[in-house]
Short mmCIF file of N, CA, C and O in Angstrom, two decimals:
data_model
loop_
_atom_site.label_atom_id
_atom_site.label_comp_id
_atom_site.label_asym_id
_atom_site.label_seq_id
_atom_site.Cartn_x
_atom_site.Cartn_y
_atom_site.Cartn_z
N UNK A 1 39.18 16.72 -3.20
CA UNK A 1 38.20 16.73 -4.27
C UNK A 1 37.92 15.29 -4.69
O UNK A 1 38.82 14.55 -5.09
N UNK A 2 36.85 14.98 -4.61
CA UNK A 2 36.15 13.53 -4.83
C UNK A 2 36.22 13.34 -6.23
O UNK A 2 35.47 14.11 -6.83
N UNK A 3 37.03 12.40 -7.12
CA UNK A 3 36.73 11.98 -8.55
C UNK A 3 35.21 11.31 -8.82
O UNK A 3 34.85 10.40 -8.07
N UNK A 4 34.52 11.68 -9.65
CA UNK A 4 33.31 10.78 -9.87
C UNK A 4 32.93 9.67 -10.78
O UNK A 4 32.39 10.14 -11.78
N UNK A 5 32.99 8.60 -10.81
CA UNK A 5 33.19 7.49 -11.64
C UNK A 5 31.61 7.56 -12.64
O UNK A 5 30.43 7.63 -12.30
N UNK A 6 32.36 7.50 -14.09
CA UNK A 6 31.35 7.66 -14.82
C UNK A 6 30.64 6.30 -15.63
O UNK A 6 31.33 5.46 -16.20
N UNK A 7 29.77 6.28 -15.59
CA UNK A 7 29.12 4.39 -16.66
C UNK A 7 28.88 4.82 -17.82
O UNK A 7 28.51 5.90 -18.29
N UNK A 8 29.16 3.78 -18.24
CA UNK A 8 29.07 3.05 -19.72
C UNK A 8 30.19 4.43 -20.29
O UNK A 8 29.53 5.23 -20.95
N UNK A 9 31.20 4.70 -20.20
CA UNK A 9 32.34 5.03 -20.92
C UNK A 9 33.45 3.65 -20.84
O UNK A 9 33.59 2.84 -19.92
N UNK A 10 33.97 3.69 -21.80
CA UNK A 10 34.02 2.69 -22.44
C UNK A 10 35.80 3.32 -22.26
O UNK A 10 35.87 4.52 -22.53
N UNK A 11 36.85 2.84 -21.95
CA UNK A 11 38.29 3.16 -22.33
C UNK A 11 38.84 2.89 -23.85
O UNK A 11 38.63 1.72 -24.15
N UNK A 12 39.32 3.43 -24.63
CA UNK A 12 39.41 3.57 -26.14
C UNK A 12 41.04 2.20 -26.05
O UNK A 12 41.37 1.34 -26.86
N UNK A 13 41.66 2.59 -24.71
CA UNK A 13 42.82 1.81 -25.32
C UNK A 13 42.76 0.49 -24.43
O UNK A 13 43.62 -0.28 -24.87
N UNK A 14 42.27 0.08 -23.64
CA UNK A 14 41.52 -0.95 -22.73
C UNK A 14 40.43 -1.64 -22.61
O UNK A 14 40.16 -2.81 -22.34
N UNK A 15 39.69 -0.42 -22.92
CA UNK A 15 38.11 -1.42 -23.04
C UNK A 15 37.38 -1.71 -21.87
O UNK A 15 36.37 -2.39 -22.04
N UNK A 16 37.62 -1.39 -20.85
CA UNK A 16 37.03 -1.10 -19.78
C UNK A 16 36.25 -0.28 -19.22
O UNK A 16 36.56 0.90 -19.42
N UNK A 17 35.04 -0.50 -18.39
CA UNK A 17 33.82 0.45 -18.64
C UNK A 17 34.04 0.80 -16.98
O UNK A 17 33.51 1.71 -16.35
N UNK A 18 34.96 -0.21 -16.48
CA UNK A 18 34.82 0.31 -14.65
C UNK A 18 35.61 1.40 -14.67
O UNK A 18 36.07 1.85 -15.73
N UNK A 19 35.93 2.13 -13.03
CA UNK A 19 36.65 3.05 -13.00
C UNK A 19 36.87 4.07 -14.34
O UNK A 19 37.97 4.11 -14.88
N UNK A 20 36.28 4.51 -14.61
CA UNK A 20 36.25 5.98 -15.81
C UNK A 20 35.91 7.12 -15.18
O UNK A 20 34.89 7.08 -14.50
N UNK A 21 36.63 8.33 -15.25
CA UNK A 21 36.87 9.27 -14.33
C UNK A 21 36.73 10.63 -15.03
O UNK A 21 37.41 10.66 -16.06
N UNK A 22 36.26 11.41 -14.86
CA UNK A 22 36.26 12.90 -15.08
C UNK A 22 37.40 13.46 -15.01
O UNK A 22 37.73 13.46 -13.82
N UNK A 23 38.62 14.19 -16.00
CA UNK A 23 39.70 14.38 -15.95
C UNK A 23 39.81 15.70 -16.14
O UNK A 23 40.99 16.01 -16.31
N UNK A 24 39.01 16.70 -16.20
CA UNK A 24 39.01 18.28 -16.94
C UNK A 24 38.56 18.02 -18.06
O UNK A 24 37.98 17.12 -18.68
N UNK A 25 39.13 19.44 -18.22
CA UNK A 25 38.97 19.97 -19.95
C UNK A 25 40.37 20.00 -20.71
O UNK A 25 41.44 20.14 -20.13
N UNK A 26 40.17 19.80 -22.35
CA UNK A 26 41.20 20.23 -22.62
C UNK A 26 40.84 21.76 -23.38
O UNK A 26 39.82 22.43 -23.25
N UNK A 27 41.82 21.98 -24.03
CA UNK A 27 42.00 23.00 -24.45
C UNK A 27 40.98 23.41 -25.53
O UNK A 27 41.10 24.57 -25.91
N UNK A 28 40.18 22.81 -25.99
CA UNK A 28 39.40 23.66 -26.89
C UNK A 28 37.98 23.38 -25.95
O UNK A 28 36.96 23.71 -26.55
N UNK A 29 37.75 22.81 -24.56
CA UNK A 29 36.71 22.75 -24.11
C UNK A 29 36.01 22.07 -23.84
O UNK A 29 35.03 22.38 -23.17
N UNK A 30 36.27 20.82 -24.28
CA UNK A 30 35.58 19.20 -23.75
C UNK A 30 36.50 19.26 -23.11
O UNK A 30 37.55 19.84 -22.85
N UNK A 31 35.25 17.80 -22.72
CA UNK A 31 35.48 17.17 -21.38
C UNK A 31 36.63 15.84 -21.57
O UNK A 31 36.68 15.03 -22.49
N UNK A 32 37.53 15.94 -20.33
CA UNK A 32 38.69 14.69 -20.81
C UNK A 32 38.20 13.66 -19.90
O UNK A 32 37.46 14.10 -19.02
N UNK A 33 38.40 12.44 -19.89
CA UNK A 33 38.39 11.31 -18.98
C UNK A 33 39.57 10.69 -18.57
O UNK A 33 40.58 10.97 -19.22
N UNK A 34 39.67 9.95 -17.67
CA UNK A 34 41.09 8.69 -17.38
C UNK A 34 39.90 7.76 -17.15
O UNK A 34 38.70 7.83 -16.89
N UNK A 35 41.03 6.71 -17.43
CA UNK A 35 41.02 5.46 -16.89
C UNK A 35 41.80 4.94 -15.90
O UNK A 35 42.93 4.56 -16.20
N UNK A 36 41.37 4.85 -14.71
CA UNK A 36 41.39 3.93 -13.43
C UNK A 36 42.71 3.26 -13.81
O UNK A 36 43.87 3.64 -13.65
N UNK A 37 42.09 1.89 -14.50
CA UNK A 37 42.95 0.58 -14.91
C UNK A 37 44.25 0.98 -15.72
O UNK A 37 45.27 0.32 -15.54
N UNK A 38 44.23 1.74 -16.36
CA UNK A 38 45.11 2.14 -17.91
C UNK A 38 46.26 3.18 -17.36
O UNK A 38 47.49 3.30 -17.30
N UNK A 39 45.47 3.62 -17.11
CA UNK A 39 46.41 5.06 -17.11
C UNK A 39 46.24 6.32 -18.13
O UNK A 39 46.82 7.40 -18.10
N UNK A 40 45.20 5.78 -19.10
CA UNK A 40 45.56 6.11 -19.62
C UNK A 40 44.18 7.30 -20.05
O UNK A 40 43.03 6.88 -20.02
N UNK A 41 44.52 9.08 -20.50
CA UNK A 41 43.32 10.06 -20.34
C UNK A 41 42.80 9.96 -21.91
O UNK A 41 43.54 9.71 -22.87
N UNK A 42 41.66 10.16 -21.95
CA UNK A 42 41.38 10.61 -23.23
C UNK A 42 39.94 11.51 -23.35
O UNK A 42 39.21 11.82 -22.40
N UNK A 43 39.69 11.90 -24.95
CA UNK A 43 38.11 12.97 -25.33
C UNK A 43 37.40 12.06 -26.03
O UNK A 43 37.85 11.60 -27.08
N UNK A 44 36.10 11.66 -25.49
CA UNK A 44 35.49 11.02 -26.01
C UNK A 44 34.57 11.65 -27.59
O UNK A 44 34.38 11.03 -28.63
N UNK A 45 34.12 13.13 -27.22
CA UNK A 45 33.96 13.77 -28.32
C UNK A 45 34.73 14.96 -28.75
O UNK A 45 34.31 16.05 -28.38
N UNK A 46 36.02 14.90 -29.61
CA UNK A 46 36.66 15.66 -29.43
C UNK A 46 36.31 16.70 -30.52
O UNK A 46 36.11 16.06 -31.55
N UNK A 47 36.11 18.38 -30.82
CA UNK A 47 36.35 18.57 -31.62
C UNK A 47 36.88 18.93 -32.73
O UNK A 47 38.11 18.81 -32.76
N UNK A 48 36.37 19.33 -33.68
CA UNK A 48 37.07 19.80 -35.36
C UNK A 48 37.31 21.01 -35.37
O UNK A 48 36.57 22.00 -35.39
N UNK A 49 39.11 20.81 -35.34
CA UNK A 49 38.94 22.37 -35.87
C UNK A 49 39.03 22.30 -37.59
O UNK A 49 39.49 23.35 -38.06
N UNK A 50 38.85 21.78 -38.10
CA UNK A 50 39.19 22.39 -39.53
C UNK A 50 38.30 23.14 -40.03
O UNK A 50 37.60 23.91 -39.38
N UNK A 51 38.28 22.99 -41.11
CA UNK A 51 37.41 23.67 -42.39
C UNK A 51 37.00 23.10 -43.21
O UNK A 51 37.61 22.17 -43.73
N UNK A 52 35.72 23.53 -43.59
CA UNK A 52 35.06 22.51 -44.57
C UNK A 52 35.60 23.13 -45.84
O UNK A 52 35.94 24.28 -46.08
N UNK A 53 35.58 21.57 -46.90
CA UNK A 53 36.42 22.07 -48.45
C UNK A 53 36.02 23.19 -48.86
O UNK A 53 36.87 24.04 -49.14
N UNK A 54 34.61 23.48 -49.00
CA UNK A 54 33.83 24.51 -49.60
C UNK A 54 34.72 26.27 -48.84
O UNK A 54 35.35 27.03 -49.58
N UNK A 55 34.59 26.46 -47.76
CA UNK A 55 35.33 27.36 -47.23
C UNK A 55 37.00 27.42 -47.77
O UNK A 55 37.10 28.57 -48.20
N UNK A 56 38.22 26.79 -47.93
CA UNK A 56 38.71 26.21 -48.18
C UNK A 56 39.08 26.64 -49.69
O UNK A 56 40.14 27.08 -50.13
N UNK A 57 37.71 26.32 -50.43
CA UNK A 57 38.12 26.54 -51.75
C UNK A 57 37.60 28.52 -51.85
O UNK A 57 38.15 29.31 -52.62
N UNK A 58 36.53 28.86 -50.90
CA UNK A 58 36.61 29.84 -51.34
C UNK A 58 37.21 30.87 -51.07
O UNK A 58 37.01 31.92 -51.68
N UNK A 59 38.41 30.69 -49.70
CA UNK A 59 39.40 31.42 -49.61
C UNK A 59 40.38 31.49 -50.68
O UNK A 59 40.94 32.54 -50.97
N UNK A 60 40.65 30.13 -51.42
CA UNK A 60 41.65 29.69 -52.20
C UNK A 60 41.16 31.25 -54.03
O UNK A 60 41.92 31.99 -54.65
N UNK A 61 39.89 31.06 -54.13
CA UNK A 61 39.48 31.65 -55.10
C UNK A 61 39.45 33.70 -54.93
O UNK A 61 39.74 34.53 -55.78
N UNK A 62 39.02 33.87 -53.62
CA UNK A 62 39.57 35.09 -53.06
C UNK A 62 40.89 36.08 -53.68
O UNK A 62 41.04 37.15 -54.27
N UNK A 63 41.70 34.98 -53.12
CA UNK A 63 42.99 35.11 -52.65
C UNK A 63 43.99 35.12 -54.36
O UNK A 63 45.12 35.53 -54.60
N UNK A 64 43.05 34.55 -55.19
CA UNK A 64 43.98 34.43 -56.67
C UNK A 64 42.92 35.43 -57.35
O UNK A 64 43.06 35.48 -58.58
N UNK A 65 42.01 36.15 -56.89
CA UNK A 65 41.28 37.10 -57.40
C UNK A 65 42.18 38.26 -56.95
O UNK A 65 41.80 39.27 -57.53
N UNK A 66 42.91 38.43 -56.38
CA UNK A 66 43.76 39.94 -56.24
C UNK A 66 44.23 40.03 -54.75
O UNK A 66 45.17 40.77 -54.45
N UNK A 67 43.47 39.18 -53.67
CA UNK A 67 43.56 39.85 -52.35
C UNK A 67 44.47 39.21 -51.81
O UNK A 67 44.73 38.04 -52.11
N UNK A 68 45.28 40.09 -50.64
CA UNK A 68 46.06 39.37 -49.88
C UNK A 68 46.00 38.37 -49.01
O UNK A 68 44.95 38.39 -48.37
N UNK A 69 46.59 37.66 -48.79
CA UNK A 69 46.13 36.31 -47.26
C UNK A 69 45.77 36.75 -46.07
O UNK A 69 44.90 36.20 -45.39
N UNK A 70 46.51 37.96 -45.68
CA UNK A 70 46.00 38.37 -44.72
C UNK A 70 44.57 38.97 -45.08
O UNK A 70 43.76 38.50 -44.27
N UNK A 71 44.06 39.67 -45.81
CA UNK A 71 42.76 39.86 -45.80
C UNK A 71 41.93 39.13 -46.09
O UNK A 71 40.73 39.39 -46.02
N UNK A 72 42.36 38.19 -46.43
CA UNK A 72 41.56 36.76 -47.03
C UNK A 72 40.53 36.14 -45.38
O UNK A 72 39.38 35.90 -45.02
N UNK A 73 42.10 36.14 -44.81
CA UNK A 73 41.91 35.46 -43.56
C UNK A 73 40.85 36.55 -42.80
O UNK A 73 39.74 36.06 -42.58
N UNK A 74 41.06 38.03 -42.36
CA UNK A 74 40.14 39.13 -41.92
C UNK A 74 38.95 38.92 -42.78
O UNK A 74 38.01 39.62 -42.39
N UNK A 75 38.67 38.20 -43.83
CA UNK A 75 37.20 38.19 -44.85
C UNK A 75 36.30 36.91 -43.90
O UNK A 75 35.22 36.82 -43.31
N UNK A 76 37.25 36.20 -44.12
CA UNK A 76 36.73 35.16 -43.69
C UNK A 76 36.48 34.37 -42.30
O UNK A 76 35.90 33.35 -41.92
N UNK A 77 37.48 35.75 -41.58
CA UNK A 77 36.76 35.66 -39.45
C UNK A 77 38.29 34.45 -39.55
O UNK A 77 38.19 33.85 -38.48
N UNK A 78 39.53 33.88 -40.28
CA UNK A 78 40.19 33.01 -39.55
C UNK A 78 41.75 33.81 -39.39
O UNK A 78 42.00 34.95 -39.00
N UNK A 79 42.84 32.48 -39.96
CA UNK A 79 44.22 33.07 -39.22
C UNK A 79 44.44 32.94 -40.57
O UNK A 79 43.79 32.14 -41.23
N UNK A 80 45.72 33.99 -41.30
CA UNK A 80 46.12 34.13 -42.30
C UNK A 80 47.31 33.02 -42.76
O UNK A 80 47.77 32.80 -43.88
N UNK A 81 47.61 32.41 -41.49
CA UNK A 81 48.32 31.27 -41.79
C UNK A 81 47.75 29.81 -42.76
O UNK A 81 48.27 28.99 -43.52
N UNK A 82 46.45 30.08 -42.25
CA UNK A 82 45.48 29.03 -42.41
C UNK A 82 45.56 28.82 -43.89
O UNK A 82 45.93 27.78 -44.42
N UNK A 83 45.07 30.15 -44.63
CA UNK A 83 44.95 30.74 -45.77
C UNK A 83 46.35 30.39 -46.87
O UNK A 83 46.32 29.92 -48.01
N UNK A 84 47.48 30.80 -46.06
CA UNK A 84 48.70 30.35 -47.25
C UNK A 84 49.27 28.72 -46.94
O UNK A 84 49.97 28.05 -47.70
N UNK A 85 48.75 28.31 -45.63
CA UNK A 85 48.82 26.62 -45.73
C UNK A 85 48.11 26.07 -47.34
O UNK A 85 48.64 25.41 -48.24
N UNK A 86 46.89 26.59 -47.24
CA UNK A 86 46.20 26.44 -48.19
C UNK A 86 46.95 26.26 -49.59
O UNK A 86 47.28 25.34 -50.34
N UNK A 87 47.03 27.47 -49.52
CA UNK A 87 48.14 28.10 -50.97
C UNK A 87 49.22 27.55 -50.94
O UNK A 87 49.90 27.61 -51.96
N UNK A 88 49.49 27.18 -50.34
CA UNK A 88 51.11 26.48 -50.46
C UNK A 88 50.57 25.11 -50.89
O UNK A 88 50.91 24.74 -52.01
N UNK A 89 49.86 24.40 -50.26
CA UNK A 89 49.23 23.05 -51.03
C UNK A 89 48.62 23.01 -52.15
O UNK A 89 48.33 22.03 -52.84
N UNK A 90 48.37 24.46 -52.36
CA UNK A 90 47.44 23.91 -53.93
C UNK A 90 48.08 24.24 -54.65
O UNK A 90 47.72 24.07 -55.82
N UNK A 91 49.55 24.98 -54.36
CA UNK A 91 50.71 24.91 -55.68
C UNK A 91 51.63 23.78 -55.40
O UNK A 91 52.73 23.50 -55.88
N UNK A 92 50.95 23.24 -54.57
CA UNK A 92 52.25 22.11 -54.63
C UNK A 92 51.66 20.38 -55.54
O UNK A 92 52.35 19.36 -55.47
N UNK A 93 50.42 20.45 -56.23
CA UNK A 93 49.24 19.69 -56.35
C UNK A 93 49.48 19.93 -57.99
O UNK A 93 48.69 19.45 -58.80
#
C-alpha cells in the first residue's frame, strides 16, 4: 500500500511541511497524519466532544427539578455519567 505525501501540512511538533503522510483515522473519525522526519502522528482537525455550557446548565436544572441522572441523560440523547460529572462539580463549586 503506497503512503501519499500530503502539501502544505505543516508538522505541529517539527514544523515541517515535507514528507506528511496519511495515517488513518482515529477513533471519533478524522483523519490522522505522521510525519516522515518526526515520528511523530497527529489530527489536524480534531473533534469536540463536549458540551456546550447552555446544555450543561440545562441538564444541571432538570436534574434538581426532581429527575433522575439517568433520565436526565435519556432527555437529553447523552451518557448519565456525563450528567452526575456535572453534579458532582457543581456541588463541589
Amino acid at each position: 500500500m503506497k503512503k501519499i505525501t500530503i502539501r502544505n501540512q505543516r508538522c505541529p511538533n517539527c514544523g515541517k511541511e515535507k514528507n506528511q503522510v496519511k495515517k488513518g483515522f482515529n477513533i471519533s473519525g478524522t483523519q490522522r497524519y505522521g510525519c516522515k522526519e518526526c515520528g511523530k502522528i497527529y489530527t489536524l482537525e480534531a473533534k469536540r466532544n463536549a458540551y456546550d455550557e447552555e446544555t450543561r446548565k440545562q441538564a444541571l436544572k432538570i436534574y434538581y427539578s426532581g429527575v433522575s441522572g439517568r433520565k436526565v441523560g435519556l432527555i437529553l440523547g447523552m451518557s448519565k455519567a456525563n450528567v452526575y460529572n456535572w453534579i458532582k462539580k457543581n456541588n463541589e463549586k
